[in-house]
Coordinates of C-alpha atoms and ligand atoms in Angstrom, one line a residue:
M1 CA -2.3 -7.8 -60.5
K2 CA -2.3 -5.8 -57.3
I3 CA 0.8 -3.6 -57.5
S4 CA 2.3 -1.4 -54.8
M5 CA 4.7 1.3 -56.1
V6 CA 7.0 2.9 -53.6
S7 CA 8.5 6.3 -54.3
E8 CA 9.7 7.8 -51.0
H9 CA 10.7 11.3 -52.1
A10 CA 9.1 11.6 -55.6
S11 CA 5.3 11.9 -55.4
P12 CA 3.4 11.4 -58.6
L13 CA 1.3 14.4 -57.5
A14 CA 4.1 16.9 -56.9
A15 CA 4.9 19.9 -59.0
L16 CA 8.0 19.4 -61.2
G17 CA 11.3 21.3 -61.6
G18 CA 12.4 21.6 -58.0
V19 CA 15.7 20.2 -56.8
D20 CA 14.2 16.8 -56.0
A21 CA 11.2 16.8 -58.3
G22 CA 11.8 15.6 -61.8
G23 CA 11.9 12.5 -63.9
Q24 CA 11.1 10.0 -61.1
N25 CA 7.9 11.8 -60.3
V26 CA 6.9 11.7 -64.0
H27 CA 7.9 8.1 -64.3
V28 CA 6.0 6.9 -61.3
A29 CA 2.9 8.8 -62.2
A30 CA 2.8 7.8 -65.9
L31 CA 3.8 4.2 -65.3
S32 CA 1.2 3.8 -62.6
E33 CA -1.5 5.3 -64.8
A34 CA -0.5 3.0 -67.7
L35 CA -0.6 -0.1 -65.5
A36 CA -4.0 0.9 -64.2
R37 CA -5.2 1.4 -67.8
R38 CA -4.0 -2.2 -68.4
G39 CA -6.4 -3.4 -65.7
H40 CA -4.0 -3.6 -62.7
S41 CA -4.8 -2.1 -59.4
V42 CA -2.0 0.3 -58.3
T43 CA -1.3 2.0 -55.0
V44 CA 1.6 4.4 -54.9
Y45 CA 3.2 5.0 -51.4
T46 CA 5.0 8.2 -51.0
R47 CA 6.1 10.2 -48.0
K48 CA 3.6 12.7 -46.6
D49 CA 5.8 15.9 -46.9
S50 CA 3.2 18.5 -46.0
P51 CA 0.6 18.6 -43.2
D52 CA -2.1 19.5 -45.7
L53 CA -1.9 16.2 -47.7
P54 CA -4.8 13.8 -47.3
P55 CA -3.9 10.2 -46.3
R56 CA -5.2 8.8 -49.6
V57 CA -5.9 10.3 -53.0
R58 CA -7.9 8.4 -55.6
V59 CA -6.4 9.3 -58.9
G60 CA -8.5 7.0 -61.1
P61 CA -10.6 3.9 -61.0
R62 CA -7.7 1.5 -60.2
L63 CA -5.1 4.0 -59.0
E64 CA -4.5 5.7 -55.7
V65 CA -1.7 7.5 -53.9
V66 CA -1.1 7.0 -50.2
H67 CA 0.7 9.7 -48.3
A68 CA 2.5 7.6 -45.7
E69 CA 3.5 9.1 -42.3
A70 CA 7.3 8.6 -42.4
G71 CA 9.3 11.4 -40.7
P72 CA 8.2 15.0 -40.4
A73 CA 5.3 16.2 -42.6
R74 CA 7.4 18.7 -44.4
R75 CA 9.6 18.8 -47.4
L76 CA 13.1 17.5 -46.7
P77 CA 16.0 16.9 -49.1
K78 CA 15.9 13.3 -50.3
D79 CA 19.4 12.7 -48.9
E80 CA 17.9 13.2 -45.4
L81 CA 15.2 10.6 -45.7
L82 CA 17.1 7.4 -44.9
P83 CA 16.1 7.4 -41.1
F84 CA 12.4 7.3 -42.0
M85 CA 12.4 4.3 -44.3
G86 CA 11.5 1.9 -41.4
E87 CA 8.4 4.1 -40.8
L88 CA 7.5 4.0 -44.5
A89 CA 7.8 0.1 -44.4
D90 CA 5.6 0.1 -41.3
A91 CA 3.0 2.3 -43.0
M92 CA 3.0 0.1 -46.1
A93 CA 2.8 -3.2 -44.2
K94 CA -0.1 -1.8 -42.1
D95 CA -1.9 -0.7 -45.2
W96 CA -1.5 -4.1 -46.8
G97 CA -2.9 -5.8 -43.7
E98 CA -4.2 -9.2 -44.7
R99 CA -4.1 -8.4 -48.5
P100 CA -0.5 -7.9 -49.6
P101 CA 0.1 -7.0 -53.2
D102 CA 1.3 -9.4 -55.9
V103 CA 4.4 -7.3 -56.4
V104 CA 6.0 -4.3 -54.9
H105 CA 8.0 -2.0 -57.2
A106 CA 10.4 0.4 -55.6
H107 CA 11.8 3.5 -57.1
F108 CA 15.2 4.8 -55.9
W109 CA 17.4 2.9 -53.5
M110 CA 15.8 4.1 -50.3
S111 CA 12.3 3.0 -51.5
G112 CA 14.0 -0.4 -52.1
L113 CA 14.9 -0.6 -48.4
A114 CA 11.4 0.2 -47.4
A115 CA 9.9 -2.3 -49.9
L116 CA 12.2 -5.1 -48.9
D117 CA 11.5 -4.5 -45.3
A118 CA 7.7 -4.4 -45.7
A119 CA 7.8 -7.4 -48.1
R120 CA 9.4 -9.6 -45.4
R121 CA 7.0 -8.6 -42.6
E122 CA 5.1 -11.4 -41.0
E123 CA 1.9 -9.4 -41.5
A124 CA 2.3 -9.9 -45.2
G125 CA 1.8 -13.6 -44.7
H126 CA 4.3 -14.5 -47.4
R127 CA 7.2 -12.8 -49.0
V128 CA 6.0 -10.3 -51.6
P129 CA 8.3 -10.1 -54.7
V130 CA 10.3 -6.9 -54.9
V131 CA 11.1 -5.2 -58.2
Q132 CA 13.7 -2.4 -58.1
T133 CA 14.2 0.6 -60.4
F134 CA 17.2 2.6 -59.2
H135 CA 16.7 5.7 -61.4
A136 CA 20.2 6.9 -60.2
L137 CA 23.1 5.0 -58.8
G138 CA 25.4 6.2 -56.0
T139 CA 28.5 4.8 -57.7
V140 CA 27.9 6.9 -60.7
K141 CA 27.0 10.0 -58.7
R142 CA 30.1 9.7 -56.6
R143 CA 32.2 9.3 -59.7
H144 CA 31.0 12.6 -61.1
Q145 CA 30.2 14.6 -58.0
G146 CA 33.0 13.4 -55.6
A147 CA 33.0 15.3 -52.4
E148 CA 29.9 17.2 -53.5
D149 CA 27.7 14.1 -53.3
T150 CA 25.3 14.7 -50.4
S151 CA 24.1 11.1 -50.3
P152 CA 24.2 9.5 -46.8
P153 CA 27.4 7.4 -46.4
E154 CA 25.3 4.3 -45.9
R155 CA 24.3 4.4 -49.5
R156 CA 27.7 2.8 -50.4
W157 CA 26.7 -0.5 -49.0
L158 CA 22.9 -0.3 -48.7
E159 CA 22.3 0.4 -52.4
P160 CA 24.2 -2.6 -53.7
G161 CA 22.4 -4.6 -50.9
V162 CA 19.1 -3.6 -52.3
G163 CA 20.3 -4.7 -55.8
R164 CA 21.4 -8.1 -54.5
S165 CA 18.2 -8.7 -52.5
A166 CA 15.6 -7.5 -55.0
D167 CA 13.9 -10.3 -56.9
R168 CA 14.2 -8.4 -60.1
I169 CA 15.8 -5.1 -61.3
I170 CA 14.5 -2.9 -64.0
A171 CA 17.3 -0.9 -65.6
T172 CA 16.2 2.1 -67.6
C173 CA 19.1 2.0 -70.1
S174 CA 21.8 -0.4 -71.3
D175 CA 24.6 1.6 -69.7
E176 CA 23.0 1.0 -66.3
V177 CA 23.4 -2.8 -66.7
F178 CA 27.2 -2.4 -66.9
E179 CA 27.0 -0.2 -63.7
L180 CA 25.0 -2.9 -61.9
K181 CA 27.5 -5.6 -63.0
A182 CA 30.3 -3.5 -61.6
M183 CA 28.4 -3.4 -58.3
D184 CA 28.5 -7.2 -58.2
I185 CA 24.8 -7.5 -58.9
D186 CA 23.6 -10.6 -60.8
T187 CA 22.6 -9.1 -64.2
G188 CA 20.7 -12.3 -65.0
K189 CA 17.8 -10.8 -63.0
V190 CA 17.9 -7.4 -64.8
S191 CA 15.3 -6.4 -67.3
I192 CA 15.6 -3.2 -69.4
A193 CA 12.5 -1.0 -69.6
P194 CA 13.1 2.6 -70.5
C195 CA 11.1 5.6 -69.3
G196 CA 8.3 6.7 -71.6
V197 CA 6.6 9.8 -72.8
D198 CA 3.0 10.9 -72.9
L199 CA 2.5 10.9 -76.7
A200 CA -1.0 12.3 -76.6
F201 CA 0.3 15.3 -74.7
F202 CA 3.8 15.8 -76.1
S203 CA 3.3 16.1 -79.9
A204 CA 4.4 18.4 -82.7
D205 CA 0.8 19.5 -83.3
G206 CA -0.4 22.5 -81.3
P207 CA 0.5 26.0 -80.4
A208 CA 4.1 27.2 -79.7
E209 CA 5.1 29.9 -77.2
P210 CA 6.2 33.1 -79.0
R211 CA 9.9 33.7 -79.4
R212 CA 11.8 36.9 -78.6
R213 CA 14.7 36.3 -81.0
Q214 CA 15.4 34.7 -84.3
H215 CA 16.5 31.4 -82.8
R216 CA 15.5 29.7 -79.5
I217 CA 17.5 27.1 -77.7
L218 CA 15.8 25.4 -74.8
S219 CA 17.1 23.7 -71.6
V220 CA 14.7 21.9 -69.3
G221 CA 15.4 20.3 -66.0
R222 CA 16.0 20.5 -62.3
L223 CA 18.5 23.3 -61.7
V224 CA 21.4 21.3 -60.2
P225 CA 25.0 21.6 -61.4
R226 CA 25.2 18.1 -62.8
K227 CA 22.5 19.0 -65.4
G228 CA 25.3 21.1 -67.1
V229 CA 23.1 24.1 -67.9
D230 CA 26.3 26.3 -67.5
L231 CA 27.8 24.4 -70.4
V232 CA 25.0 25.7 -72.7
I233 CA 25.6 29.3 -71.5
R234 CA 29.3 28.8 -72.2
A235 CA 28.5 27.7 -75.7
L236 CA 26.7 31.0 -76.5
P237 CA 29.9 33.1 -77.1
H238 CA 31.2 30.3 -79.4
L239 CA 27.9 30.3 -81.2
G240 CA 28.1 34.1 -81.5
A241 CA 31.5 33.7 -83.0
E242 CA 30.0 31.5 -85.7
G243 CA 27.5 34.2 -86.6
Y244 CA 24.6 33.2 -84.4
D245 CA 24.0 35.9 -81.9
D246 CA 20.3 36.5 -82.4
V247 CA 19.8 33.6 -80.2
E248 CA 17.8 33.2 -77.0
L249 CA 18.6 30.5 -74.4
L250 CA 15.5 29.7 -72.4
I251 CA 16.1 27.8 -69.2
V252 CA 13.2 26.0 -67.6
G253 CA 13.3 24.6 -64.1
G254 CA 14.1 25.7 -60.6
G255 CA 11.9 26.6 -57.6
A256 CA 8.2 26.9 -57.9
D257 CA 7.5 29.5 -55.3
P258 CA 7.8 33.2 -56.0
G259 CA 11.2 34.6 -54.8
V260 CA 12.8 31.1 -54.7
L261 CA 14.4 31.6 -58.0
E262 CA 16.3 34.7 -57.1
S263 CA 17.6 33.1 -53.9
D264 CA 18.6 29.9 -55.5
P265 CA 22.5 29.7 -55.5
E266 CA 22.5 27.7 -58.9
V267 CA 20.4 30.5 -60.5
R268 CA 22.8 33.1 -59.2
R269 CA 25.8 31.1 -60.5
L270 CA 24.2 30.8 -63.9
L271 CA 23.3 34.5 -64.1
T272 CA 26.8 35.5 -63.0
L273 CA 28.3 33.3 -65.6
A274 CA 26.1 34.7 -68.4
A275 CA 27.1 38.3 -67.3
E276 CA 30.8 37.4 -67.2
L277 CA 30.6 35.9 -70.7
G278 CA 28.7 39.0 -72.0
V279 CA 25.6 36.9 -73.0
A280 CA 23.2 37.9 -70.2
D281 CA 20.8 39.5 -72.7
R282 CA 20.5 36.2 -74.5
V283 CA 19.6 34.1 -71.4
T284 CA 16.2 33.8 -69.7
L285 CA 15.6 31.8 -66.6
L286 CA 11.9 31.0 -66.5
G287 CA 11.8 29.0 -63.3
Q288 CA 9.3 26.2 -63.0
V289 CA 7.0 25.8 -65.9
P290 CA 3.7 24.0 -65.3
R291 CA 3.4 20.6 -67.0
A292 CA 0.4 21.9 -69.1
D293 CA 2.7 24.6 -70.7
M294 CA 5.6 22.3 -71.5
P295 CA 4.6 21.1 -75.0
A296 CA 4.1 24.7 -76.3
T297 CA 7.5 25.6 -74.7
F298 CA 9.2 22.6 -76.5
R299 CA 7.6 23.5 -79.8
S300 CA 8.9 27.0 -79.6
A301 CA 12.5 25.8 -79.8
D302 CA 14.9 25.2 -82.7
A303 CA 16.8 22.8 -80.5
V304 CA 16.7 21.4 -77.0
V305 CA 20.1 20.9 -75.3
C306 CA 20.6 18.2 -72.7
T307 CA 24.2 18.1 -71.7
P308 CA 24.4 16.6 -68.2
W309 CA 27.6 15.2 -66.8
Y310 CA 25.8 11.9 -66.5
E311 CA 22.2 10.9 -66.9
P312 CA 20.5 7.7 -65.7
F313 CA 17.7 8.1 -68.2
G314 CA 16.6 11.7 -69.1
I315 CA 12.9 12.1 -70.0
V316 CA 13.4 15.7 -71.4
P317 CA 15.0 14.5 -74.7
L318 CA 12.1 12.1 -75.2
E319 CA 9.6 14.9 -74.7
A320 CA 11.6 17.1 -77.1
M321 CA 11.6 14.3 -79.7
A322 CA 7.9 13.7 -79.3
C323 CA 7.4 17.4 -80.0
G324 CA 9.5 17.1 -83.2
V325 CA 12.4 19.1 -81.9
P326 CA 16.0 18.0 -82.5
V327 CA 18.1 17.3 -79.4
V328 CA 21.8 18.2 -78.8
A329 CA 22.7 15.5 -76.2
A330 CA 25.8 14.7 -74.3
A331 CA 26.7 11.1 -75.2
V332 CA 26.2 9.8 -71.6
G333 CA 24.0 7.2 -69.9
G334 CA 20.4 6.9 -71.2
L335 CA 20.9 9.7 -73.7
R336 CA 23.0 7.3 -75.8
D337 CA 19.9 5.0 -76.1
T338 CA 17.2 7.6 -76.7
V339 CA 18.9 10.2 -79.0
V340 CA 20.3 8.7 -82.2
D341 CA 23.3 10.7 -83.4
R342 CA 22.6 12.5 -86.7
V343 CA 19.1 10.9 -86.8
T344 CA 17.1 12.4 -84.0
G345 CA 19.7 14.9 -82.8
I346 CA 23.4 15.4 -82.4
H347 CA 25.7 13.7 -79.8
V348 CA 28.4 15.8 -78.2
P349 CA 31.2 14.7 -75.8
P350 CA 30.4 15.5 -72.1
R351 CA 31.3 18.9 -70.7
D352 CA 32.3 20.4 -74.1
P353 CA 30.8 23.9 -74.7
E354 CA 32.6 24.2 -78.1
A355 CA 31.1 21.0 -79.3
I356 CA 27.7 22.1 -78.1
A357 CA 28.1 25.4 -80.1
A358 CA 29.2 23.5 -83.2
A359 CA 26.2 21.2 -83.0
L360 CA 23.9 24.1 -82.5
A361 CA 25.4 26.1 -85.4
L362 CA 24.8 23.1 -87.6
L363 CA 21.1 23.0 -86.6
L364 CA 20.4 26.7 -86.5
G365 CA 21.9 27.1 -90.0
D366 CA 19.9 24.3 -91.6
A367 CA 16.1 24.4 -91.3
A368 CA 15.8 21.3 -93.5
L369 CA 18.1 19.3 -91.2
R370 CA 16.1 20.5 -88.1
A371 CA 12.9 19.3 -89.7
E372 CA 14.4 16.0 -90.7
L373 CA 15.8 15.2 -87.3
G374 CA 12.7 16.5 -85.6
A375 CA 10.5 14.1 -87.7
A376 CA 12.8 11.2 -87.0
G377 CA 12.7 12.0 -83.3
Q378 CA 8.9 12.0 -83.3
Q379 CA 8.8 8.7 -85.1
R380 CA 11.3 7.2 -82.6
A381 CA 9.3 8.4 -79.6
R382 CA 6.1 7.0 -81.0
S383 CA 7.5 3.6 -82.0
R384 CA 9.5 2.9 -78.8
Y385 CA 8.6 5.1 -75.9
S386 CA 4.8 5.1 -75.4
W387 CA 4.0 4.5 -71.7
D388 CA 1.7 1.6 -72.8
R389 CA 4.7 -0.1 -74.3
V390 CA 6.8 0.6 -71.2
A391 CA 4.1 -0.6 -69.0
A392 CA 3.8 -3.9 -71.0
E393 CA 7.6 -4.4 -70.6
T394 CA 7.4 -3.6 -66.9
E395 CA 4.6 -6.1 -66.5
K396 CA 6.8 -8.8 -67.9
A397 CA 9.5 -8.0 -65.3
Y398 CA 6.8 -8.3 -62.6
Q399 CA 5.8 -11.7 -64.0
L400 CA 9.4 -12.9 -63.9
A401 CA 9.7 -11.7 -60.3
I402 CA 6.6 -13.5 -59.3
A403 CA 7.5 -16.6 -61.2
G404 CA 11.0 -16.6 -59.7
M405 CA 9.6 -16.8 -56.2
P406 CA 10.3 -20.3 -54.7
A407 CA 7.1 -22.3 -54.5
G408 CA 5.4 -21.6 -51.2
A409 CA 8.1 -19.0 -50.4
D410 CA 7.6 -18.2 -46.8
R411 CA 8.0 -14.9 -45.0
M412 CA 11.4 -13.6 -44.0
E413 CA 13.2 -15.8 -46.5
G414 CA 15.0 -13.1 -48.6
A415 CA 18.7 -12.5 -48.4
A416 CA 19.4 -10.1 -45.5
L417 CA 20.8 -6.7 -46.4
Ligands
UDP501 N1 9.8 19.5 -65.8 C1 8.6 20.3 -65.8 N2 8.7 21.6 -65.5 C2 9.9 22.2 -65.1 C3 11.0 21.4 -65.1 C4 11.0 20.1 -65.4 O1 7.6 19.8 -66.2 O2 9.9 23.4 -64.8 C5 9.7 18.1 -66.2 C6 10.3 17.7 -67.5 O3 9.5 18.1 -68.6 C7 10.6 16.2 -67.4 C8 11.0 16.1 -65.9 O4 10.5 17.3 -65.3 O5 9.4 15.5 -67.6 C9 12.5 16.0 -65.8 O6 12.9 14.6 -66.0 P1 14.3 14.2 -66.5 O7 14.3 12.7 -66.6 O8 14.8 14.8 -67.8 O9 15.3 14.6 -65.4 P2 15.5 14.2 -63.8 O10 14.7 15.2 -63.0 O11 14.9 12.8 -63.6 O12 16.9 14.3 -63.5

């Protein structure tokens, strides 16, 4: 198959850990690589967000990344990119020319707009089937972030419109299917395919970073309030009260550039909180850790804590499991599918520092339990979440989208947004 991936803000080639660079980047990169390994030809279209980026980068024999000119060639918050989706569609349609792809797979709602637009251009000659992965939903974000949600107001009606117009939707977890139904989207056209994990890279075998204290707890992710890193800091005094104070909380994520970390308001908020709670000496903010160093960082931990307010999928728990480390996970969204309570980790209610502390005390006090949960996590990651398996499931969704196109479907026939 000839496949076009669209990922407007999340380039598969970007460094990870910044405010808008995380799971989607990993997902698009790894899925595209896995599909190319399966013999498909994949082109990823992402916005050119720096003047230095070349127009095309060949990543492998059947995989390339196109840096499309859509808006200014500098980094912009993703919530400011909506006005440039028409240009992204123009760039894609132009690049397709006479040879449109068999399927276009859009990641995030704005990419869906660009994909649907390009797919219906006359230049494409026929309507190209569009498969949509949302990664995150505005309805869920608004529910949790309320007035702090910086999404453009148009998301309220454009995102459900993308869902209704796409030929097929790939949900990354079962919880998302309920959310799509609540948005009045036909769930008959929804397939579930989770995110995956690079099992050759994330494994329990290999070196571990040295520790500074007896126990190490790890938090990994973009430093945004909804990831709930403050809850882990709030858990530390409770953990201390249970007798575990020789504990280090390592926080990975945040800006990549030197100096960015100190000026980041979320970093300042977390450090102030740690000082107020008297646990500043137990908390280390590492900033962005390069991908190459992540497995050794995971292996150094007794437990990885993922306690977001909500989570469309969450790749970090999978990476931890693949490295044989138990996960303390808020029982929300995708984490309810990936982390099995008392088998590969411990579920805690959302936004509950005391419950986090209780789960951590259980793990830190029992090395055998840690080993057991870690081994089960590794097995679960291996049996269910390889990118090859995820790519095979994604391929099935593509086939359904292609098969579902009316015979001889002509251009411009899709439902209007
Ligand atoms: N990550 C990284 N270095 C960092 C911070 C994060 O490599 O400094 C990676 C992390 O290992 C994971 C991804 O970024 O692969 C975050 O994905 P997740 O789905 O957990 O969160 P999202 O960013 O999608 O909300």
